[in-house]
Coordinates of C-alpha atoms in Angstrom, one line a residue:
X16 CA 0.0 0.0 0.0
X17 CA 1.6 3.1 -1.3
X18 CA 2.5 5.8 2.1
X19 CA 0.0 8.5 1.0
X20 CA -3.0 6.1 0.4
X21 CA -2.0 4.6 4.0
X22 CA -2.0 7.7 5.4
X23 CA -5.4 8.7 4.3
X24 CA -6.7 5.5 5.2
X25 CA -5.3 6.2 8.9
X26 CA -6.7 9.4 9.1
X27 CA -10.3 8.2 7.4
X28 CA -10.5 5.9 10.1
X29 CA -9.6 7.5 12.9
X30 CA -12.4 10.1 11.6
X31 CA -15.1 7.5 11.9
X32 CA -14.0 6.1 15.2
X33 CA -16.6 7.8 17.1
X34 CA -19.5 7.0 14.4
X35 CA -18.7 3.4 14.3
X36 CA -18.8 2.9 18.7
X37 CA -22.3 4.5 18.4
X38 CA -23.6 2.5 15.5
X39 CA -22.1 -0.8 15.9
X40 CA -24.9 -1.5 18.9
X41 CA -25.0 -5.3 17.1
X42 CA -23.9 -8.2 20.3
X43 CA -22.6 -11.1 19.6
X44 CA -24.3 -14.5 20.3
X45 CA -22.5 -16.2 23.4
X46 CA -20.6 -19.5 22.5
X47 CA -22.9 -22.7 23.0
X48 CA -20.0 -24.6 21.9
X49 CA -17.1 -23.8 24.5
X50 CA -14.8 -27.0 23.1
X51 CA -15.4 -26.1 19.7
X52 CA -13.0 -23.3 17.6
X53 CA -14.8 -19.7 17.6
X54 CA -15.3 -18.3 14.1
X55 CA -16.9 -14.6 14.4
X56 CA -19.0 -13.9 11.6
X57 CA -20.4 -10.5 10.8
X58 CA -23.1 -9.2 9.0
X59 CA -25.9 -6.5 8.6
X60 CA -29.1 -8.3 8.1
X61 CA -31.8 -7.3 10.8
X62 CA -35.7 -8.0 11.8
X63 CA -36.7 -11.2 9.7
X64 CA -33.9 -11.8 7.6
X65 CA -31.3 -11.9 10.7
X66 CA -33.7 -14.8 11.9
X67 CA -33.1 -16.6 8.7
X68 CA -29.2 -16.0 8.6
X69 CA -29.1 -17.4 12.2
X70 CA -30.9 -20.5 11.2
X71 CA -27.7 -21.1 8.5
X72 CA -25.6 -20.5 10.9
X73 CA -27.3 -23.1 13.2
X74 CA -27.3 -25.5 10.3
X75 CA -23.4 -25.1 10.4
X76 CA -23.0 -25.5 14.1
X77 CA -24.5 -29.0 13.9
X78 CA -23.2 -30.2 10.7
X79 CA -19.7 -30.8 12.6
X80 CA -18.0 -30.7 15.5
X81 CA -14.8 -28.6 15.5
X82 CA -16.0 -25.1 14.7
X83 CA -18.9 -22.8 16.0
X84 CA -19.8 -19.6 14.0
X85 CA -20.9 -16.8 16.1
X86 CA -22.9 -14.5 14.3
X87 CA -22.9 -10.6 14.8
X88 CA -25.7 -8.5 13.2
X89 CA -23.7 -4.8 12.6
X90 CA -25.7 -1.9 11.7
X91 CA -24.5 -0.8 7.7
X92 CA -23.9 2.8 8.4
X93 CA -21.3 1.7 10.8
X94 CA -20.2 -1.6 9.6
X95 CA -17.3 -0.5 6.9
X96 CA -15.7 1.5 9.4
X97 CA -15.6 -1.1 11.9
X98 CA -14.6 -4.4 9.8
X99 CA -11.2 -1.6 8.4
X100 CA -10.8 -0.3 12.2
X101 CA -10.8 -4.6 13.0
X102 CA -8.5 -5.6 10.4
X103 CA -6.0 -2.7 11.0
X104 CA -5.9 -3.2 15.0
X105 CA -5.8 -7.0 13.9
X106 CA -8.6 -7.6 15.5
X107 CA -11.1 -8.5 12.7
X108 CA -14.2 -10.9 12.3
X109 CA -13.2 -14.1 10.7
X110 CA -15.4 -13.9 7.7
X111 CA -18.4 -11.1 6.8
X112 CA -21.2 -10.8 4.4
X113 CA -20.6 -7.3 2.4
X114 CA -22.1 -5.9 -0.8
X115 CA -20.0 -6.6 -3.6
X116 CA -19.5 -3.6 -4.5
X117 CA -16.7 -2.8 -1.8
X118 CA -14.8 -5.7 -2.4
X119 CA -12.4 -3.7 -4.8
X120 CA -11.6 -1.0 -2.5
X121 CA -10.4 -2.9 0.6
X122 CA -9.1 -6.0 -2.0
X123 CA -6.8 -2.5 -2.7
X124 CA -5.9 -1.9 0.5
X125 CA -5.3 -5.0 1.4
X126 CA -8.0 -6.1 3.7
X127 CA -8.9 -8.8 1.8
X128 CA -7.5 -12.7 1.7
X129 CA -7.5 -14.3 -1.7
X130 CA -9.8 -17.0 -1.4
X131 CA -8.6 -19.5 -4.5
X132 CA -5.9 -19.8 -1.7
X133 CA -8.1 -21.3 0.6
X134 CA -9.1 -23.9 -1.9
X135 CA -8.3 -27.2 -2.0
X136 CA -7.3 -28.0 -5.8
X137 CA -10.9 -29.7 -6.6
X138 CA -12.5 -26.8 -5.1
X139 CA -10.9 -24.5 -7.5
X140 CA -11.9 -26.6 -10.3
X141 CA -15.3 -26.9 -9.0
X142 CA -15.6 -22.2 -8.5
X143 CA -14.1 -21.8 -11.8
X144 CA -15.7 -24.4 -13.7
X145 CA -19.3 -24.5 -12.5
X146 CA -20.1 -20.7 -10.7
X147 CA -22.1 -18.4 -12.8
X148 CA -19.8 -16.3 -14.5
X149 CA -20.8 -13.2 -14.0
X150 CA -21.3 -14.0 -10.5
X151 CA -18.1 -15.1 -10.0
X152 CA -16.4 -12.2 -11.8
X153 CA -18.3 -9.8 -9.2
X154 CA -16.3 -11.3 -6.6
X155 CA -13.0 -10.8 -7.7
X156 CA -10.6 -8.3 -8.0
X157 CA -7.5 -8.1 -10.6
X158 CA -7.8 -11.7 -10.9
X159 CA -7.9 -12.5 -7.7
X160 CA -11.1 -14.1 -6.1
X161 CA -12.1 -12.1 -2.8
X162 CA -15.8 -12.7 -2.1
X163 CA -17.7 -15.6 -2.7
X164 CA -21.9 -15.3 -3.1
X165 CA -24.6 -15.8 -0.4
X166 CA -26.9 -14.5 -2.5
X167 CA -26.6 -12.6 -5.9
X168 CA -29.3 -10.0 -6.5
X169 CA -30.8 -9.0 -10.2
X170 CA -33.5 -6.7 -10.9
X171 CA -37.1 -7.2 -12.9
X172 CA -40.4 -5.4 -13.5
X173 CA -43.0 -6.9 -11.1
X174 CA -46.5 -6.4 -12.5
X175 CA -49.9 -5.9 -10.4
X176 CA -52.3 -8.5 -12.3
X177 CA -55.3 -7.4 -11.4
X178 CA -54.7 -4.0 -11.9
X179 CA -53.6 -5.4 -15.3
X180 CA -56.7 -7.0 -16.2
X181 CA -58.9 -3.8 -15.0
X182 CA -57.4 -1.9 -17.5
X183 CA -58.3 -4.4 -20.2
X184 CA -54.7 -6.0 -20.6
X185 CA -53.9 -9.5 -20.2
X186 CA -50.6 -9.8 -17.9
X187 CA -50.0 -13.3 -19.4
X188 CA -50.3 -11.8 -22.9
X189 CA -49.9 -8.2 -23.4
X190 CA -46.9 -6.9 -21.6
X191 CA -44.8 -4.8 -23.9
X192 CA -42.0 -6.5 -26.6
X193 CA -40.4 -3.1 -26.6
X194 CA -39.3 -0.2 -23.6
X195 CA -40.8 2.7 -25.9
X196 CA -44.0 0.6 -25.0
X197 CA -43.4 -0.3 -21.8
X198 CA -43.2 3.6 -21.4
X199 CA -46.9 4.5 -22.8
X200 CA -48.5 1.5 -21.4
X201 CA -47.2 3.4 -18.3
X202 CA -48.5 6.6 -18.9
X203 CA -52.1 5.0 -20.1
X204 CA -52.0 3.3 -16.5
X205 CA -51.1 6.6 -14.5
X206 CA -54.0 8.2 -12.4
X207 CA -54.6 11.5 -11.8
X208 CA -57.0 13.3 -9.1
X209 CA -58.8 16.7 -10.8
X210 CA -55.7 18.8 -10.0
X211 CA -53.6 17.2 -11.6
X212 CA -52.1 14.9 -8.9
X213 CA -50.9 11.3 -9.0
X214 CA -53.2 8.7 -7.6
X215 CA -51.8 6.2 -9.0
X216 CA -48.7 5.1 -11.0
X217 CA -48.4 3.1 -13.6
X218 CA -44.7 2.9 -14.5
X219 CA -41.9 5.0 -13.8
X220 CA -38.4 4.8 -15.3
X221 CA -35.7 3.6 -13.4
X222 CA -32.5 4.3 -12.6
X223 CA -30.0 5.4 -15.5
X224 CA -27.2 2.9 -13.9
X225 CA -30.3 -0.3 -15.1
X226 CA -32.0 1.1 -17.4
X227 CA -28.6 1.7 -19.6
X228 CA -28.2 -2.1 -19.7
X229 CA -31.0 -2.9 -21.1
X230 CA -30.0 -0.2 -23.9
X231 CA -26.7 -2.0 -24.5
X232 CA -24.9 0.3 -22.5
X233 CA -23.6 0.7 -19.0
X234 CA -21.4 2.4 -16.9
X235 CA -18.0 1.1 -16.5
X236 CA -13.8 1.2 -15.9
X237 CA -12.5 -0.8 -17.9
X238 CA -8.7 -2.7 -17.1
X239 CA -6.9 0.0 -19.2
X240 CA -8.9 2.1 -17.6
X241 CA -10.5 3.4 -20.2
X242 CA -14.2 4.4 -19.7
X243 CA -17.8 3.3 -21.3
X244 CA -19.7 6.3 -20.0
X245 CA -20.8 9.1 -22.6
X246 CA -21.8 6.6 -25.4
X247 CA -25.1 6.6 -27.9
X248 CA -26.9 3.7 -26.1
X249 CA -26.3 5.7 -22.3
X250 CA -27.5 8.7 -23.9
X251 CA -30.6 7.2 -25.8
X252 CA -31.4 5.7 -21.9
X253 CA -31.0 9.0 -20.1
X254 CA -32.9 10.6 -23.3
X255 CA -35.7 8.5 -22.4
X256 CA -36.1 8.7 -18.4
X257 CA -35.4 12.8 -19.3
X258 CA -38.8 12.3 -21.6
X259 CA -41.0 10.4 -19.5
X260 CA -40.3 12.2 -16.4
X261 CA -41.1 15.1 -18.1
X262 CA -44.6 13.8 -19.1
X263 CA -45.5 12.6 -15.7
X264 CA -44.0 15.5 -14.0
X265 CA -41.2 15.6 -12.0
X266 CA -42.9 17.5 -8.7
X267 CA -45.7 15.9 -9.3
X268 CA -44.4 12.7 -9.3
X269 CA -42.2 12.7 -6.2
X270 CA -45.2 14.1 -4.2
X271 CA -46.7 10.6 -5.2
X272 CA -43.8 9.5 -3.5
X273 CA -43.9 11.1 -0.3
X274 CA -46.8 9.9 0.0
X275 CA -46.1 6.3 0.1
X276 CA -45.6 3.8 2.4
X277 CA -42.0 3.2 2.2
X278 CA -40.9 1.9 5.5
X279 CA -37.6 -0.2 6.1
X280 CA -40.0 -3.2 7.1
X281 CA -40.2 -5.9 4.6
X282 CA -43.8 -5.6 4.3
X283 CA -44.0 -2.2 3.5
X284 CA -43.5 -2.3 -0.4
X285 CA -45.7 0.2 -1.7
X286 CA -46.3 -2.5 -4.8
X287 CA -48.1 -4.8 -2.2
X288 CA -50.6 -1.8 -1.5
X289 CA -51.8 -1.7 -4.6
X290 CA -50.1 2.3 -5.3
X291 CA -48.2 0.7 -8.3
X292 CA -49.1 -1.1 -11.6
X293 CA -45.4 -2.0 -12.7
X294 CA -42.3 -0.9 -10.7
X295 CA -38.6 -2.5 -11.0
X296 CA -36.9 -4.5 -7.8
X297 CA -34.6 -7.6 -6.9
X298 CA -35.8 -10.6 -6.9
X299 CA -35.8 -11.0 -3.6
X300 CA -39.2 -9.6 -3.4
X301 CA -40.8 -12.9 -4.2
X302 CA -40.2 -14.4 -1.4
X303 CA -41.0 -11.4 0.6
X304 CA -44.8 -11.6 -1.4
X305 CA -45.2 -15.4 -0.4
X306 CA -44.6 -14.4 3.1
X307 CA -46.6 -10.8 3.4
X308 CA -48.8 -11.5 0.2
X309 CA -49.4 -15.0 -0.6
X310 CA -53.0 -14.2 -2.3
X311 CA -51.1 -11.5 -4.9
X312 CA -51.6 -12.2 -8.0
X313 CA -48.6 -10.7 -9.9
X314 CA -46.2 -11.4 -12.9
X315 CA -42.1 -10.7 -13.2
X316 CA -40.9 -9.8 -16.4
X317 CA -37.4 -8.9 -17.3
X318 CA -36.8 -4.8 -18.6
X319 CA -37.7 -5.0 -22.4
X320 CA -34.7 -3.5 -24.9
X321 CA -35.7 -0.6 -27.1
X322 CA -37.3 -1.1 -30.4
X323 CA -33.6 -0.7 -32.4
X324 CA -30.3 -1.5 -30.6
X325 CA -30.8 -2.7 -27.2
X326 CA -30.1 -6.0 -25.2
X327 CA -32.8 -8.9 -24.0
X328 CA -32.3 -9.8 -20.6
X329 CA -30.1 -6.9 -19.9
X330 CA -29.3 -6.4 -15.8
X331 CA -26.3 -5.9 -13.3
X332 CA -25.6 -8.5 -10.8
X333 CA -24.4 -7.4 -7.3
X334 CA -25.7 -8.8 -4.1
X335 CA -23.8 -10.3 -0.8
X336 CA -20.4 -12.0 -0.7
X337 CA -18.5 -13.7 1.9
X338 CA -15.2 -11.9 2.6
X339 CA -12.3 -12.9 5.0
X340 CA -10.5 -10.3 6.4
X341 CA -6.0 -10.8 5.9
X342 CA -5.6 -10.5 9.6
X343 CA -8.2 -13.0 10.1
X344 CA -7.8 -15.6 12.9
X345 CA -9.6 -18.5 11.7
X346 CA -9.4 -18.5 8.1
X347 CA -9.8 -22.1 7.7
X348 CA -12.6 -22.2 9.6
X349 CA -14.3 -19.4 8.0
X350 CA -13.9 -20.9 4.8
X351 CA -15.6 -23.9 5.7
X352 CA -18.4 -21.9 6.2
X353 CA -18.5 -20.0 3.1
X354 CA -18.3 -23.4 1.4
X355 CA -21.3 -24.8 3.7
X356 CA -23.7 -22.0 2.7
X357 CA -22.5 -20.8 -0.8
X358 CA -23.1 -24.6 -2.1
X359 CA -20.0 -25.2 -3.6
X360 CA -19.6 -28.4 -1.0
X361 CA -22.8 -29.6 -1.3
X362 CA -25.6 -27.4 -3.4
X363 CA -28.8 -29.3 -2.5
X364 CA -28.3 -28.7 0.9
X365 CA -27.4 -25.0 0.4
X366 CA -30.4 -24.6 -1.8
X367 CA -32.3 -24.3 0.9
X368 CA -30.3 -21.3 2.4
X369 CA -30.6 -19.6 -0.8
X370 CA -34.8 -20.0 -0.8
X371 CA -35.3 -18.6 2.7
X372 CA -34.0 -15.1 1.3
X373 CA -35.2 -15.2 -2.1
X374 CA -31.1 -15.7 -3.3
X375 CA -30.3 -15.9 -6.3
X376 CA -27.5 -18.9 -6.1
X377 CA -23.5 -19.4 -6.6
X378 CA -23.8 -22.1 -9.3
X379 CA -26.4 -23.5 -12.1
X380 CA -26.0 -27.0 -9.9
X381 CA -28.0 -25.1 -7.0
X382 CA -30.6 -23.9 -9.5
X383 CA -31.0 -27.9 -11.0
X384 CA -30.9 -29.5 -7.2
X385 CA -34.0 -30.8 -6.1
X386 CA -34.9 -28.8 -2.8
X387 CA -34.2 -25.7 -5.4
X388 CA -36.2 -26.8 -7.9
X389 CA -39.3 -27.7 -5.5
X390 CA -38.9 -24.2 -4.4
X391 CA -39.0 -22.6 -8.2
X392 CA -42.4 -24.9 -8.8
X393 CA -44.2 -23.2 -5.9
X394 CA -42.3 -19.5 -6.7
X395 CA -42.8 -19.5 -10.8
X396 CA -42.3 -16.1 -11.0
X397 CA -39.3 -16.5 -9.3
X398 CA -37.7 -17.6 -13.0
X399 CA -37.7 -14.6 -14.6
X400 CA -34.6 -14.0 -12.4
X401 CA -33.2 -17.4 -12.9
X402 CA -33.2 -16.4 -16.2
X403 CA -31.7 -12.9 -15.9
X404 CA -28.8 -14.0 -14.0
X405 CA -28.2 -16.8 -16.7
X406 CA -28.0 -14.3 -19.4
X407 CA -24.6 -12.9 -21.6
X408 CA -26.2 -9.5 -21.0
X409 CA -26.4 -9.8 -17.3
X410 CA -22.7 -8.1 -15.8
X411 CA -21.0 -7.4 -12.9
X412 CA -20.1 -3.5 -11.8
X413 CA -17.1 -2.6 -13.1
X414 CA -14.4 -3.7 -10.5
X415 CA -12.7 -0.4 -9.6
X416 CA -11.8 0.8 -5.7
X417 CA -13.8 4.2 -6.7
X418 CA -17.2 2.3 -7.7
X419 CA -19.0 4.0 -5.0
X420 CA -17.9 7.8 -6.4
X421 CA -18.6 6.3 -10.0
X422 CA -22.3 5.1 -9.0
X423 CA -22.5 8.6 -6.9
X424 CA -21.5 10.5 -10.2
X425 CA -23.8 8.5 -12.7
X426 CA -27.0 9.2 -10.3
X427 CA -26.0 12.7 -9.8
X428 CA -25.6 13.6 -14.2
X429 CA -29.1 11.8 -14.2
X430 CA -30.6 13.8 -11.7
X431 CA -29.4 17.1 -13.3
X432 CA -31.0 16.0 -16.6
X433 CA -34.2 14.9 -15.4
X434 CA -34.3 18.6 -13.8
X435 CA -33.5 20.0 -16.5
X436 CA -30.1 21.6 -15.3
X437 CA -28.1 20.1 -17.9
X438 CA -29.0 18.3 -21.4
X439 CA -28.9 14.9 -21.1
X440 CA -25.7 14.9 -24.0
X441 CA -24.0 17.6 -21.1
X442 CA -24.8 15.8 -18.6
X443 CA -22.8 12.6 -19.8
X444 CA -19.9 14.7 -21.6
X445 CA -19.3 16.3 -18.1
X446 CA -19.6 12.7 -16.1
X447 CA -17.4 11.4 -18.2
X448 CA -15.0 14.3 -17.3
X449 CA -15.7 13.9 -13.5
X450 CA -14.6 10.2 -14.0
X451 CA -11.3 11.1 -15.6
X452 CA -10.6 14.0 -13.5
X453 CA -11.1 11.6 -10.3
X454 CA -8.7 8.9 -12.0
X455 CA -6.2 11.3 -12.5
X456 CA -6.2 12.8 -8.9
X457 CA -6.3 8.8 -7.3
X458 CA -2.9 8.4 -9.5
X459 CA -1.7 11.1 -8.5
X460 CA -2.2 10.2 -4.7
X461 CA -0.7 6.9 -5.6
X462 CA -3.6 4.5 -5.7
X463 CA -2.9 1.8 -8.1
X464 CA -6.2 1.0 -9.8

């Protein structure tokens, strides 16, 4: 690690001390297993899903006898700061869950153990050969593999059916071929009080960062570090969130939102309430409607390409991967963990992990197991996402220590079109300049990207 980039990391940290003591308010569960080897896990699932990550964890515990995992549930805002602060002091958990989308920075710094080391020979045949590519690919770093998936997430359009049908359509039958129809089915299914107010909304764009993939584009670093950011199909996809926001309204529209209930509860999903004909989330949704709305009738559908250009079963793949911390204690026993709920020791067994989140899986032989399979024929619409994730068109965030500014910057030039503060065509030429600019000053700091 370069001196300047250490020294920023010192005094980053040191800056957050405080915020992390009050925020990590998570306890860890006392060991039931006093004879057995301690192997602290961390992660920031709360409320239901925490009860659901203990149960894996339990499933560990009594699959063998030399190691106990001991899980800690650490609030997000305050869980970065605290796994860095841990691995510095040398004091870190053994293994975490993170979102994928940090594993570049601290596989940069250092933070990180190269898990193909961990592997036996057979396993290493078994992650290159068998995980889904992309998937795999989002957990690695320079070539090096640094997180393995728990649970890969993808995105789809989940349609109300019987608001569907009221408006004459057919949701097995008419949902639009093409995103320029997608768009003014949406506006035809978009309610409005007598002063002009939104009652009701029918579709709504979404972000620029998905929406782009399903244009053929995308925002991304490549190796060389050249970038795919002000190109025709990014601009075509900002062109047409600009329009449609435009047409609903844009203070209109997030006075709709206000309104909404939009709670941090799982069973506050503003679809479930009816306020929403077709809106975009992950798939773990489904299993969130079998639990909160098992008498929904509702279809998925994957975002439709444009009429000309475009890509079927466009998406980006993120979600949680296991990461074990370089100054980590127990790395053996960590790994055998990560192998125990990822599936890549045995994936009928971890099937079942994968289906009490709504996960999308490490491997096709998860998918094809039998308790996976029994769980698609009761979840149908759970496919759709099967298929998304299976797809060429489906790929990982680009794997750069700066993705966070580089998300930051692509959600910031799309909200300065759709207000109208810049063109969409300035508002990618000057992204694209943001980018370079911020490259240039991390060289010049002496991070080695």
């Amino acid at each position: 690690m370069a001196a300047k980039q250490l020294k920023l990391w010192v005094g980053w940290i040191l800056a957050l001390v405080a915020v992390s003591i009050i925020l990590a308010t998570g306890q860890s569960s006392k060991q039931k297993y006093p004879d057995r080897i301690p192997v602290r896990f961390w992660h920031r699932w709360q409320a239901d899903w925490e009860v659901q990550v203990n149960k894996i964890v339990d499933a560990f515990n009594e699959s063998q006898d030399k190691y106990e995992v001991i899980p800690l549930s650490t609030p997000s805002g305050g869980s970065d700061a605290k796994f860095i602060m841990g691995v510095i002091g040398g004091d870190p958990p053994d293994v975490m869950s993170i979102w994928n989308g940090a594993i570049p920075n601290l596989a940069a710094n250092n933070f990180l153990s190269d898990l193909e080391m961990l592997m036996t020979p057979e396993e290493r045949k078994t992650y290159f050969e068998d995980a889904f590519p992309n998937v795999r690919q989002s957990g690695m770093y320079k070539g090096k593999v640094y997180g393995v998936t728990i649970g890969s997430d993808v995105y789809g359009l989940y349609v109300n059916a019987k608001l569907f049908r009221e408006a004459g359509l057919d949701p097995d039958k008419d949902f639009p071929k093409t995103y320029e129809d997608l768009v003014e089915l949406g506006m035809k299914l978009t309610k409005f009080d007598k002063n002009g107010n939104i009652t009701h909304l029918g579709f709504q764009a979404h972000s620029l960062d998905f929406t782009s993939r399903s244009f053929g584009g995308g925002f991304f670093v490549k190796e060389d570090g050249s970038l795919v950011i002000n190109t025709p199909q990014n601009l075509k996809a900002l062109k047409m969130i600009v329009e449609m926001r435009k047409r609903l309204g844009y203070e209109r529209v997030n006075r709709f939102q206000a309104g909404l209930n939009t709670g941090a509860g799982t069973a506050t999903w503003p679809f479930m309430d009816g306020d929403l004909t077709i809106t975009f989330d992950g798939m773990w949704r489904v299993e969130e409607l079998r639990k909160f709305r098992p008498d929904m009738d509702y279809r998925v559908y994957p975002v439709p390409p444009p009429r000309e250009g475009g890509t079927p079963l466009g998406g980006n793949v993120s979600g949680n991967f296991m990461i074990i911390p370089s100054s980590a204690k127990q790395k053996e026993g960590a790994w055998e963990f990560v192998k125990f709920w990822s599936g890549l020791e045995n994936p009928n067994r971890a099937a079942k992990f994968y289906n009490m989140g709504g996960w999308l899986p490490l491997t096709p032989e998860v998918v094809n197991s039998p308790n996976y399979q029994a769980w698609l024929n009761d979840n149908k619409q759970y496919q759709t996402f099967i298929d998304i994730l299976s797809s060429p068109n489906c790929t990982p965030m680009s794997a750069v220590p700066y993705l966070q500014f580089l998300n930051d910057q692509v959600g910031r030039a799309e909200d300065q079109a759709v207000r109208g503060q810049k063109t969409p065509e300035q508002a990618l030429i000057d992204l694209e300049a943001d980018i370079k600019k911020e490259i240039a000053k991390r060289k010049a700091l002496g991070y080695e990207d």
